[in-house]
PDB file of C-alpha atoms in Angstrom:
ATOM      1  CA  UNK A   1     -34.268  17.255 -96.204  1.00  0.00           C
ATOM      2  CA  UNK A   2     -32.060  20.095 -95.255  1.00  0.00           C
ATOM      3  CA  UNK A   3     -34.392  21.290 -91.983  1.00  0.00           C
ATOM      4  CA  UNK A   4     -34.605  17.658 -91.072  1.00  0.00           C
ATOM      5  CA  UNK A   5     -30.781  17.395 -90.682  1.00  0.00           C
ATOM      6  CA  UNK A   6     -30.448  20.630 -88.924  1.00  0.00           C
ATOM      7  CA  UNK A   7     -32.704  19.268 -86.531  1.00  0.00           C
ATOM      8  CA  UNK A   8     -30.737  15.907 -85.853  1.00  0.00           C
ATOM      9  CA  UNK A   9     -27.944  17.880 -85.586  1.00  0.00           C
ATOM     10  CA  UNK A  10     -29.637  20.322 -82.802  1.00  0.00           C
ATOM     11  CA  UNK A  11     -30.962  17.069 -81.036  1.00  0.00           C
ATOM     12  CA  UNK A  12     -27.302  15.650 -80.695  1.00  0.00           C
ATOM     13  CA  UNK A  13     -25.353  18.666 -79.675  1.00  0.00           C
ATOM     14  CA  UNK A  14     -28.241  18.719 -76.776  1.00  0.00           C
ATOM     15  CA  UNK A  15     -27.438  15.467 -75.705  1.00  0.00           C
ATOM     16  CA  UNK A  16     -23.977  16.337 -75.180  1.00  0.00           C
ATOM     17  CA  UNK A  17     -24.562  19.079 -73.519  1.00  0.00           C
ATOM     18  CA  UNK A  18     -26.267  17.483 -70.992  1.00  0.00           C
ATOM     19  CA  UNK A  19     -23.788  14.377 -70.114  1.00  0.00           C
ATOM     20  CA  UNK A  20     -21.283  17.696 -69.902  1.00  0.00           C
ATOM     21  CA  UNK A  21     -23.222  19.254 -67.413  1.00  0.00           C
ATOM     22  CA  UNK A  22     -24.416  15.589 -65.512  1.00  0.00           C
ATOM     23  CA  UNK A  23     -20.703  14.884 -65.042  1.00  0.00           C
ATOM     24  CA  UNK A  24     -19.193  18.478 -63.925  1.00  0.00           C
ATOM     25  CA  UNK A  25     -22.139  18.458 -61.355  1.00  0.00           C
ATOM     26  CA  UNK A  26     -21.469  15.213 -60.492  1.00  0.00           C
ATOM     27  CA  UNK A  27     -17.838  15.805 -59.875  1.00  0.00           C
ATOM     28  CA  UNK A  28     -18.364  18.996 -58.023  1.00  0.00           C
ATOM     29  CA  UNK A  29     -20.391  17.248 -55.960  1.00  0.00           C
ATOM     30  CA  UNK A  30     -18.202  14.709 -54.816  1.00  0.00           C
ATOM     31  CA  UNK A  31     -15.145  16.783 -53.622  1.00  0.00           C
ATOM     32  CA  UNK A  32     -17.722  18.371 -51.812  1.00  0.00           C
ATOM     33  CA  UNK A  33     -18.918  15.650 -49.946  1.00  0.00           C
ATOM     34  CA  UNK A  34     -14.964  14.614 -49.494  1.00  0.00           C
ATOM     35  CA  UNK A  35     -13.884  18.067 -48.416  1.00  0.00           C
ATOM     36  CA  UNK A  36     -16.631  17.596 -45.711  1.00  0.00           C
ATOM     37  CA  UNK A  37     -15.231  14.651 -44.594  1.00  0.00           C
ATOM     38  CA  UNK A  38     -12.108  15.380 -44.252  1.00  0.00           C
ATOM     39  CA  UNK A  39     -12.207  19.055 -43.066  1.00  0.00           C
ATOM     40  CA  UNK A  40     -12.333  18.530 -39.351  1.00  0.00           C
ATOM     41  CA  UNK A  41     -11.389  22.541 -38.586  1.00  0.00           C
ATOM     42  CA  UNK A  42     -14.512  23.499 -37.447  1.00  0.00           C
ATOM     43  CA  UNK A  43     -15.684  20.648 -35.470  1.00  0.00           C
ATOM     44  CA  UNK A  44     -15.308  20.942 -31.256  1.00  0.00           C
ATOM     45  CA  UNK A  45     -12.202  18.756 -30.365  1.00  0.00           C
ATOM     46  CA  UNK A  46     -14.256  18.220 -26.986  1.00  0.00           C
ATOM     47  CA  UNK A  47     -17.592  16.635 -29.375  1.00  0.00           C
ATOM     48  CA  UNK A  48     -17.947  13.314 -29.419  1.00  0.00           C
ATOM     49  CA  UNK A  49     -17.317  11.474 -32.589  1.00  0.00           C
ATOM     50  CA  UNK A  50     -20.515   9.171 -32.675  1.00  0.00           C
ATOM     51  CA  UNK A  51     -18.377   6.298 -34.655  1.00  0.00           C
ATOM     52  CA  UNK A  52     -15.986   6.047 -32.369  1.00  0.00           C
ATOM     53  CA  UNK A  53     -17.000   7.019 -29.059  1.00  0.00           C
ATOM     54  CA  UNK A  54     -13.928   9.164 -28.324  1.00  0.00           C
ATOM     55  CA  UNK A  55     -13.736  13.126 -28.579  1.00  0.00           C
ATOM     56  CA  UNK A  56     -12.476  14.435 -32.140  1.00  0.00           C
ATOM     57  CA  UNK A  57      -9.852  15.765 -30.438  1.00  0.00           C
ATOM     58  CA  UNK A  58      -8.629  12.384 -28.960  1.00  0.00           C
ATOM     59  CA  UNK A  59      -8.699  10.467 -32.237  1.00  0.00           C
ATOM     60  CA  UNK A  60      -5.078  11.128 -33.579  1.00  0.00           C
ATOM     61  CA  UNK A  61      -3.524  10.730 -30.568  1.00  0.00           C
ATOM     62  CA  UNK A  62      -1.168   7.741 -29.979  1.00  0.00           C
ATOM     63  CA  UNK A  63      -1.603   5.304 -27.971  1.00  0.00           C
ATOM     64  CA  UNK A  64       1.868   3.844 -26.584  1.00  0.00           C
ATOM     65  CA  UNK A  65       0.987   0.653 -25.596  1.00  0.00           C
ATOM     66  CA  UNK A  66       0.203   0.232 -28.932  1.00  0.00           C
ATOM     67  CA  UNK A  67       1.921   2.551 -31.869  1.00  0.00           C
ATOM     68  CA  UNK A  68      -1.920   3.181 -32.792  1.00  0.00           C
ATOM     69  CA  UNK A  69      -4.049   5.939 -32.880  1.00  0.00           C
ATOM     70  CA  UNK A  70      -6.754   5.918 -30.064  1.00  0.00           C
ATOM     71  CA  UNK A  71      -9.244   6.606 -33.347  1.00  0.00           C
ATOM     72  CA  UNK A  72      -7.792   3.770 -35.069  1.00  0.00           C
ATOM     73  CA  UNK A  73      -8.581   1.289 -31.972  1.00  0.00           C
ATOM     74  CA  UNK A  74     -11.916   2.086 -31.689  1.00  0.00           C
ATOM     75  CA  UNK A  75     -12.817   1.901 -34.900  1.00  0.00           C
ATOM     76  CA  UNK A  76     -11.015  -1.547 -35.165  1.00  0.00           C
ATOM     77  CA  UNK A  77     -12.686  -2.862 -31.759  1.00  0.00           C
ATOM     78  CA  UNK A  78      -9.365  -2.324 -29.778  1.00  0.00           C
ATOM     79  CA  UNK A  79      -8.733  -1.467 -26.592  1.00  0.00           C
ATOM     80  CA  UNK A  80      -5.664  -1.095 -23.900  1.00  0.00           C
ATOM     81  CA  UNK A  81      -7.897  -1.616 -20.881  1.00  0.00           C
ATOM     82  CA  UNK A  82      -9.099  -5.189 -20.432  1.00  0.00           C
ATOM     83  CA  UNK A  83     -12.402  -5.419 -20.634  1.00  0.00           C
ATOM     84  CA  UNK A  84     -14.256  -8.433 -18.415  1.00  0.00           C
ATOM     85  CA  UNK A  85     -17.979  -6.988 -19.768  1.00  0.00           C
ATOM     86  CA  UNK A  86     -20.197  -8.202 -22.451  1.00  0.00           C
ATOM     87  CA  UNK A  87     -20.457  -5.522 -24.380  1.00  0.00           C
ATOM     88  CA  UNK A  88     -23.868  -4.566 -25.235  1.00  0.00           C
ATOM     89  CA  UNK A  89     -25.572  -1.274 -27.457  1.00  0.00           C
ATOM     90  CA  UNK A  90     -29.111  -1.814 -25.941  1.00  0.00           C
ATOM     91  CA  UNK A  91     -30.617  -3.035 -22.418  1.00  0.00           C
ATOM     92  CA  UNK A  92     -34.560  -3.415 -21.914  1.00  0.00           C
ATOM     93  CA  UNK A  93     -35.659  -0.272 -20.406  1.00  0.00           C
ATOM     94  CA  UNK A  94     -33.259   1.983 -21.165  1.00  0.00           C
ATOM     95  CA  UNK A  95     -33.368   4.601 -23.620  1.00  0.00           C
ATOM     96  CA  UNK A  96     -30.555   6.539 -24.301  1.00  0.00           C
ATOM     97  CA  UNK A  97     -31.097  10.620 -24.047  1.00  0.00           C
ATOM     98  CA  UNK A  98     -34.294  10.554 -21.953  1.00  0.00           C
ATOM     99  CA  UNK A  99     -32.268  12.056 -18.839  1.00  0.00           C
ATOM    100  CA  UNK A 100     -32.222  16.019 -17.754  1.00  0.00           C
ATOM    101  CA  UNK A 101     -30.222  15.590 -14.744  1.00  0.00           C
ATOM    102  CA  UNK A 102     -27.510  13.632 -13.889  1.00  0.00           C
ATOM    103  CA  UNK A 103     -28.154  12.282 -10.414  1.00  0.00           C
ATOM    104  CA  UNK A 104     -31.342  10.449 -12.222  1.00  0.00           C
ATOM    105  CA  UNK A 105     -28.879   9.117 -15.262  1.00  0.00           C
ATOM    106  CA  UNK A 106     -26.305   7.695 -12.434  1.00  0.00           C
ATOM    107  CA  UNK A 107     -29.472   6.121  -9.957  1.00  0.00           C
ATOM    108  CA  UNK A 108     -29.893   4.053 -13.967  1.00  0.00           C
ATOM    109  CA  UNK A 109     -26.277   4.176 -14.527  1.00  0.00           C
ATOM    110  CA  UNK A 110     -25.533   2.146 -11.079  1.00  0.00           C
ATOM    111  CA  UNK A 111     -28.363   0.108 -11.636  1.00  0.00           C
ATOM    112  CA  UNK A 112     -27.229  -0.900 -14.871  1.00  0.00           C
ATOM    113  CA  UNK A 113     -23.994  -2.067 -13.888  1.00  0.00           C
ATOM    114  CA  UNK A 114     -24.794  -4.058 -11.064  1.00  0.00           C
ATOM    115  CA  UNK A 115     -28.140  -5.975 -13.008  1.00  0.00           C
ATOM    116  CA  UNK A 116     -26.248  -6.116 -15.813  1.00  0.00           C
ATOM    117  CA  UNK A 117     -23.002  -6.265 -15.574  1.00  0.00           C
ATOM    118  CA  UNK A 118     -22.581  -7.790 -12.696  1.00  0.00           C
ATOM    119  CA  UNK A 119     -20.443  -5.508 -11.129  1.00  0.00           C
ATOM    120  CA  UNK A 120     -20.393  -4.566  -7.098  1.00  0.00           C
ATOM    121  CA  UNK A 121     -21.834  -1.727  -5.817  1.00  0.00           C
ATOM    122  CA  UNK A 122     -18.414  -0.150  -4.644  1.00  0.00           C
ATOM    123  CA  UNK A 123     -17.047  -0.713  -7.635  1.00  0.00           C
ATOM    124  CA  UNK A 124     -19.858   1.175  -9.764  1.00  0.00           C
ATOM    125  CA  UNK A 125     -20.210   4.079  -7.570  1.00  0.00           C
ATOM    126  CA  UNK A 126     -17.027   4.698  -7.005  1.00  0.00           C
ATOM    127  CA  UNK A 127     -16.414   4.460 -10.813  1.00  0.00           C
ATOM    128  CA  UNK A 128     -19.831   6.325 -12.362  1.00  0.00           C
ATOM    129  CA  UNK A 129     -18.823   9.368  -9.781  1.00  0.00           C
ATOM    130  CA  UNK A 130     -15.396   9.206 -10.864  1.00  0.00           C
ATOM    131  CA  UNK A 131     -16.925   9.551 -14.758  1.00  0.00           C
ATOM    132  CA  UNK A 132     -19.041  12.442 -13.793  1.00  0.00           C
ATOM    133  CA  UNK A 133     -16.920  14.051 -11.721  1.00  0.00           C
ATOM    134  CA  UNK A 134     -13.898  14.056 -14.659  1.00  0.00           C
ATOM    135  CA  UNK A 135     -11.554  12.977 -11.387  1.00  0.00           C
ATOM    136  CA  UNK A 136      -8.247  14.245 -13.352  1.00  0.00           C
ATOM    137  CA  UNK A 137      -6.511  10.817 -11.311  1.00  0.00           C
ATOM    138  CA  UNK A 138      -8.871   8.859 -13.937  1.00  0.00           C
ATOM    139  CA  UNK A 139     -10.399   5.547 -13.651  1.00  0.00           C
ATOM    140  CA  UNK A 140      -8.365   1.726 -12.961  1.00  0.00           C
ATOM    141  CA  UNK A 141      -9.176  -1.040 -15.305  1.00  0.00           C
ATOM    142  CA  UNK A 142     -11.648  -2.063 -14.154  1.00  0.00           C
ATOM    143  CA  UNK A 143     -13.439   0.753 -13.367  1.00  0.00           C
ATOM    144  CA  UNK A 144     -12.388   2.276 -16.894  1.00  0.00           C
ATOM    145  CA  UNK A 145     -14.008  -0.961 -18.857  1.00  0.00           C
ATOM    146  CA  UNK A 146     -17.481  -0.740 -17.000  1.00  0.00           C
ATOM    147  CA  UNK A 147     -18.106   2.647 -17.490  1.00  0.00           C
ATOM    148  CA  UNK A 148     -17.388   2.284 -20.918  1.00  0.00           C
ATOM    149  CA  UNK A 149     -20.016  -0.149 -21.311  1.00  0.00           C
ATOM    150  CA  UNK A 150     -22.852   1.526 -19.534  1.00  0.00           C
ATOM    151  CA  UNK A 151     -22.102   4.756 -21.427  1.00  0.00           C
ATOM    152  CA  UNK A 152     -22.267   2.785 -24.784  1.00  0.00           C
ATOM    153  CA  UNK A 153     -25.846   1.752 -23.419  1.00  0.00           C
ATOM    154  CA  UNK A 154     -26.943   5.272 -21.661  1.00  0.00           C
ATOM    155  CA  UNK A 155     -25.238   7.591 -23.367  1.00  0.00           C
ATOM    156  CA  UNK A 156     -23.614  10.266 -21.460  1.00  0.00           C
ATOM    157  CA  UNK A 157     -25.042  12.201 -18.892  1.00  0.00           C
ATOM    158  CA  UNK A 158     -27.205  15.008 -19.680  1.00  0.00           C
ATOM    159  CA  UNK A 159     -25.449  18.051 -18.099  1.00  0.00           C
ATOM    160  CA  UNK A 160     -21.715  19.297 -18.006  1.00  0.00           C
ATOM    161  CA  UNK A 161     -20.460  17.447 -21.152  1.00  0.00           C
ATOM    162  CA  UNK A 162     -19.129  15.849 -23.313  1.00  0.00           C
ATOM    163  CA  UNK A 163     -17.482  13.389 -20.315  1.00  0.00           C
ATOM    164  CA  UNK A 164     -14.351  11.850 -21.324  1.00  0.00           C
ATOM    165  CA  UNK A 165     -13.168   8.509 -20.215  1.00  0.00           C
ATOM    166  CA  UNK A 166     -10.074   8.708 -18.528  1.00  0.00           C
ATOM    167  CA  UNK A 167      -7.921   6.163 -17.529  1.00  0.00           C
ATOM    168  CA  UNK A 168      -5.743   6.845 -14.322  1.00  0.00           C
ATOM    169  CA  UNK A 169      -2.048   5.509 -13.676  1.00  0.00           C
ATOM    170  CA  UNK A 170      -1.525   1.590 -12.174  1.00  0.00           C
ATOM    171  CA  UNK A 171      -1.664   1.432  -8.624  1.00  0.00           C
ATOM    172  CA  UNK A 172       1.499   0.028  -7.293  1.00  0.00           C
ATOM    173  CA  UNK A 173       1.149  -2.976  -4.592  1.00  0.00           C
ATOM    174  CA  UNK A 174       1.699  -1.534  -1.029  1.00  0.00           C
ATOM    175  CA  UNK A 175       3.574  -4.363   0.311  1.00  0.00           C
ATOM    176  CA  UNK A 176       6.146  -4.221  -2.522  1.00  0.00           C
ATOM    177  CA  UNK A 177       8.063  -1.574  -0.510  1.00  0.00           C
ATOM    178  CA  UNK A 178       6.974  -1.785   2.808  1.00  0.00           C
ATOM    179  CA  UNK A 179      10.431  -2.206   4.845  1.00  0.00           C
ATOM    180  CA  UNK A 180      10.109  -5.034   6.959  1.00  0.00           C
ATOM    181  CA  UNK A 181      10.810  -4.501  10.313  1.00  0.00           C
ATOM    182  CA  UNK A 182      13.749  -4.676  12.252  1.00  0.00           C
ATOM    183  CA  UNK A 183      13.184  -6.965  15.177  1.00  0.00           C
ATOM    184  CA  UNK A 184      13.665  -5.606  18.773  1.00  0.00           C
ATOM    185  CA  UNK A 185      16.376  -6.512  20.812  1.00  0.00           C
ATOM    186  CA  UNK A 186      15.865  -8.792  23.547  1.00  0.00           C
ATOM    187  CA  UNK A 187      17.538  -7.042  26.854  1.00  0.00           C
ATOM    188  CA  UNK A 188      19.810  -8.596  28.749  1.00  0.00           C
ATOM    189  CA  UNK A 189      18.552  -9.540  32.065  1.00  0.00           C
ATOM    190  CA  UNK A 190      20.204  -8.066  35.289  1.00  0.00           C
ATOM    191  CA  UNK A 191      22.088 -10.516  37.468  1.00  0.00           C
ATOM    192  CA  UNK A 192      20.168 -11.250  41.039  1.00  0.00           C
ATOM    193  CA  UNK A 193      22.683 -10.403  43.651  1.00  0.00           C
ATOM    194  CA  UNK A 194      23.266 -13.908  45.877  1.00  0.00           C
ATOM    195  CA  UNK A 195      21.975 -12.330  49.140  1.00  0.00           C
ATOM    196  CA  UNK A 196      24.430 -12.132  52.568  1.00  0.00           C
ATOM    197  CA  UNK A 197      24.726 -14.853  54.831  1.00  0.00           C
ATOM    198  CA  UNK A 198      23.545 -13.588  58.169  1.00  0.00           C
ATOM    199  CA  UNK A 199      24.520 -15.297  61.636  1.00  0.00           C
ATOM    200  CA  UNK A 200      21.973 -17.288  63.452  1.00  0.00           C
ATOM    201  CA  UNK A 201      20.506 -15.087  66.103  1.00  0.00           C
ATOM    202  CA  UNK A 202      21.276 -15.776  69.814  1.00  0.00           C
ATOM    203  CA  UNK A 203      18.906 -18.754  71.639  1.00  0.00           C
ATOM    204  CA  UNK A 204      17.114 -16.852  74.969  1.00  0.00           C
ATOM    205  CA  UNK A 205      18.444 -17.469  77.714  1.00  0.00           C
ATOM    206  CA  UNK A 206      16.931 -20.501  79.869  1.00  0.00           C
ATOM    207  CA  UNK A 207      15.431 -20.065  83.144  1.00  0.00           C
ATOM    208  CA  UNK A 208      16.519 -22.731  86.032  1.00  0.00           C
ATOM    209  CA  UNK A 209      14.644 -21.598  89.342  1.00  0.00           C
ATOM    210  CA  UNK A 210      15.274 -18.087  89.454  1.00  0.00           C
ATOM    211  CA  UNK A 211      18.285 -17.943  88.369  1.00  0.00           C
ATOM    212  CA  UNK A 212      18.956 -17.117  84.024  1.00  0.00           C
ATOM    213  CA  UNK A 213      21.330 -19.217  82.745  1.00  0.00           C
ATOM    214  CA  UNK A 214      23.596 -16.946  80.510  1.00  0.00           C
ATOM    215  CA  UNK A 215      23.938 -17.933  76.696  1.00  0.00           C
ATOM    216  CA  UNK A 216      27.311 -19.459  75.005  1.00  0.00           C
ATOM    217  CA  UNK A 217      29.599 -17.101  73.571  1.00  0.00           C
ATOM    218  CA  UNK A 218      28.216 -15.615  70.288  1.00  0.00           C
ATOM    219  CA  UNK A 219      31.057 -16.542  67.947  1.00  0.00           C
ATOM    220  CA  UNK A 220      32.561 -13.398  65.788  1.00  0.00           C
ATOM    221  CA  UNK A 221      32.689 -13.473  62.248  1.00  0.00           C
ATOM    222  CA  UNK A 222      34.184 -10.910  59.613  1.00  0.00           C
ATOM    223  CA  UNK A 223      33.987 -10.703  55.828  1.00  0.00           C
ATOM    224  CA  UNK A 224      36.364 -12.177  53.347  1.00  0.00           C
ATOM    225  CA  UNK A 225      36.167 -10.378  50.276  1.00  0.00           C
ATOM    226  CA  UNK A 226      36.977 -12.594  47.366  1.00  0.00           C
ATOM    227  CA  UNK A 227      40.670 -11.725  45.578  1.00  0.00           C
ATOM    228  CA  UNK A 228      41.753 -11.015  49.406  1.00  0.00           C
ATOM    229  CA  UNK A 229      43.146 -14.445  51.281  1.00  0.00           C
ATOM    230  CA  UNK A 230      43.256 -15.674  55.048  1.00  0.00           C
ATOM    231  CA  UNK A 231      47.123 -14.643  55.219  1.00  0.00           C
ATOM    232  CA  UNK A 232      46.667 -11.027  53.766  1.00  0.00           C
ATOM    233  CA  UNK A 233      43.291 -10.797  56.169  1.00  0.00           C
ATOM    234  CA  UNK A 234      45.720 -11.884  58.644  1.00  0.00           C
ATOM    235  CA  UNK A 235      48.521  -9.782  58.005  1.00  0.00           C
ATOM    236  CA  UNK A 236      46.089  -6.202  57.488  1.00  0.00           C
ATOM    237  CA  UNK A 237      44.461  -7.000  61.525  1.00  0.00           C
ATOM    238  CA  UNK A 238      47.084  -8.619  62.972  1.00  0.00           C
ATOM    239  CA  UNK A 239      50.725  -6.971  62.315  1.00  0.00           C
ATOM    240  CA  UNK A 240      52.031  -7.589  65.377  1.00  0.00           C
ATOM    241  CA  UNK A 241      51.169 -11.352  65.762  1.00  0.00           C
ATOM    242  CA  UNK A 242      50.708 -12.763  62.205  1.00  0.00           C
ATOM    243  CA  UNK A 243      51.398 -15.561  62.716  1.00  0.00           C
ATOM    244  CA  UNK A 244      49.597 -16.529  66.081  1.00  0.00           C
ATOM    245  CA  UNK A 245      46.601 -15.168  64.718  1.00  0.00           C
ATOM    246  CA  UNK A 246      46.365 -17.009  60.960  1.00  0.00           C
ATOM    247  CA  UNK A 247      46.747 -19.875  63.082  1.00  0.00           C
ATOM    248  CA  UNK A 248      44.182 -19.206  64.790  1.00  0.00           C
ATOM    249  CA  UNK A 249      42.172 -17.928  61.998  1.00  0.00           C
ATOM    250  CA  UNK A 250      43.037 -21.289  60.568  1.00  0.00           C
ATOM    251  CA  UNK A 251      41.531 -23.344  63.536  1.00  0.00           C
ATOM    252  CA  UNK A 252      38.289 -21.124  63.254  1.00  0.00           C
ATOM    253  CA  UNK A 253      37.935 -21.599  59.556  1.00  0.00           C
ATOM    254  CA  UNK A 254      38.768 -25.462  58.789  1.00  0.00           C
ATOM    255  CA  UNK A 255      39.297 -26.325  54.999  1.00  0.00           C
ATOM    256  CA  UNK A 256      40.001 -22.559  54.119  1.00  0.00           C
ATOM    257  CA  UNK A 257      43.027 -22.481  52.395  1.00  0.00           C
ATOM    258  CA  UNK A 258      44.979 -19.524  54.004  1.00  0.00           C
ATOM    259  CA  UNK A 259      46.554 -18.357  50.431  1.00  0.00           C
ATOM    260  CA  UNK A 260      43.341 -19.390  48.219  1.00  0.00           C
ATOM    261  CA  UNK A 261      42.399 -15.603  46.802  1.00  0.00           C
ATOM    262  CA  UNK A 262      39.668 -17.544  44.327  1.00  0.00           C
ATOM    263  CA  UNK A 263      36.849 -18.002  46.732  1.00  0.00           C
ATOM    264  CA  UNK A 264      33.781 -15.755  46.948  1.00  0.00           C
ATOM    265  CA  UNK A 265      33.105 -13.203  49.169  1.00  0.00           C
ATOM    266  CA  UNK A 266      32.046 -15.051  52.360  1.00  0.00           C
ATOM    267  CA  UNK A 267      31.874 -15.083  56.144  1.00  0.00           C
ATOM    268  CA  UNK A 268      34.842 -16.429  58.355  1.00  0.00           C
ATOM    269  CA  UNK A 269      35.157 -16.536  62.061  1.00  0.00           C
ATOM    270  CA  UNK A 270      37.530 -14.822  63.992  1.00  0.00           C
ATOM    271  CA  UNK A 271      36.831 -16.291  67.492  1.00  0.00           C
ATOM    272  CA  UNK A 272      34.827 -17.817  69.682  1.00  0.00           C
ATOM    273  CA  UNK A 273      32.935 -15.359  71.395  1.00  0.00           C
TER     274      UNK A 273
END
């Protein structure tokens, strides 16, 4: 009776020992596994996090147009950039990883975008060389949201990685401070000068027989410059006999007024021949 309660005895204390042990390994275990988790020290900031897309090094980094960690947007689907694409993990024909030199993944990569996403040509080779290129002036919004979704499809290209996607500065609108103009001023025109009166030339002189018959007297003229009257014109040629001559002047030049200083410059006639 005695060696058959020893042995109960020996079975139970075995028992314990073993849901002891089950639970300290089980424990151990676990913080393991969460210490590996969370211990990030020894992972490449530059790798790419296959859950989120983004390099490990990128994850805890805020973005400010949102307050949230890029990490913490792709996990939850967000994103910054509008994106006009259907976003798709797999295309008919494509297998990720299959590429060992770039210019063959971005002949597929351009292809891609155009069959599938229905983007221009312009727009995805300017964009896909940007990408493999790392241009350090980044990608616009639309460059930024297409080659996101041909890299979730292709992967990234096969040499000179990891590639990250970088999204440039806004480009500001040109015409927004383009000066206008100032209009140039029309010149003023030059005045035409009224052109000098000139006397009627002499007629020949007529033939009767053999004898010419000589021409009237060529009547003598003089200019009158305007702000200078008959009187004064009078008075500067003729100080001896002013008043004879403005008389005469007078006769010679009906409807002049002899003190009028107003006219234009003109012609008068100062005898008869």
């Amino acid at each position: 009776m005695g060696d058959v309660k020893n042995k109960n005895v020996a079975i139970g204390g075995g028992i314990v020992l073993l849901i002891v042990g089950y639970t300290y390994i089980k424990k151990k275990n676990s913080a393991a596994a969460s210490t590996a988790s969370t211990d990030t020290s020894s992972v490449d900031p530059n790798a790419i996090d296959p859950s989120t897309g983004l390099p490990y090094g990128e994850e805890d980094q805020v973005d400010p147009a949102t307050g949230m960690t890029y990490g913490e947007e792709a996990s939850s689907g967000y994103s910054s950039v509008p994106n006009p694409y259907v976003t798709q993990t797999s295309v008919s024909g494509v297998t990720p990883g299959v590429y060992t030199t770039n210019s063959a993944w971005l002949d597929d990569a351009e292809t891609l975008a155009q069959n599938q996403f229905g983007a221009t040509y312009s727009l995805a080779s300017s964009a896909l060389g940007a990408y493999i290129a790392q241009s350090p002036s980044g990608l616009q919004s639309d460059g930024y949201a297409l080659v996101s979704e041909v890299v979730a499809v292709m992967g990234q290209p096969p040499v000179g990685g990891p590639f990250r996607l970088i999204q440039g500065a806004p480009v500001q609108n040109p015409s927004s401070s383009t000066p206008t103009p100032t209009p140039t001023p029309t010149p003023t025109p030059t005045p035409t000068p009224t052109p000098t009166p000139q006397p009627s030339p002499a007629p020949p002189p007529a033939l009767v027989g053999s004898t010419p018959i000589p021409p009237p007297p060529t009547p003598q003229v003089a200019t009158l410059e305007h702000g200078t009257s008959l009187a004064t014109y009078a008075k500067w040629n003729y100080p001896s006999n002013t008043a004879a001559e403005l008389a005469i002047l007078e006769s010679y030049n009906p409807g002049l007024n002899p003190n009028d200083t107003t006219h234009p410059t003109m012609f008068i006639r100062t005898s008869n021949g």
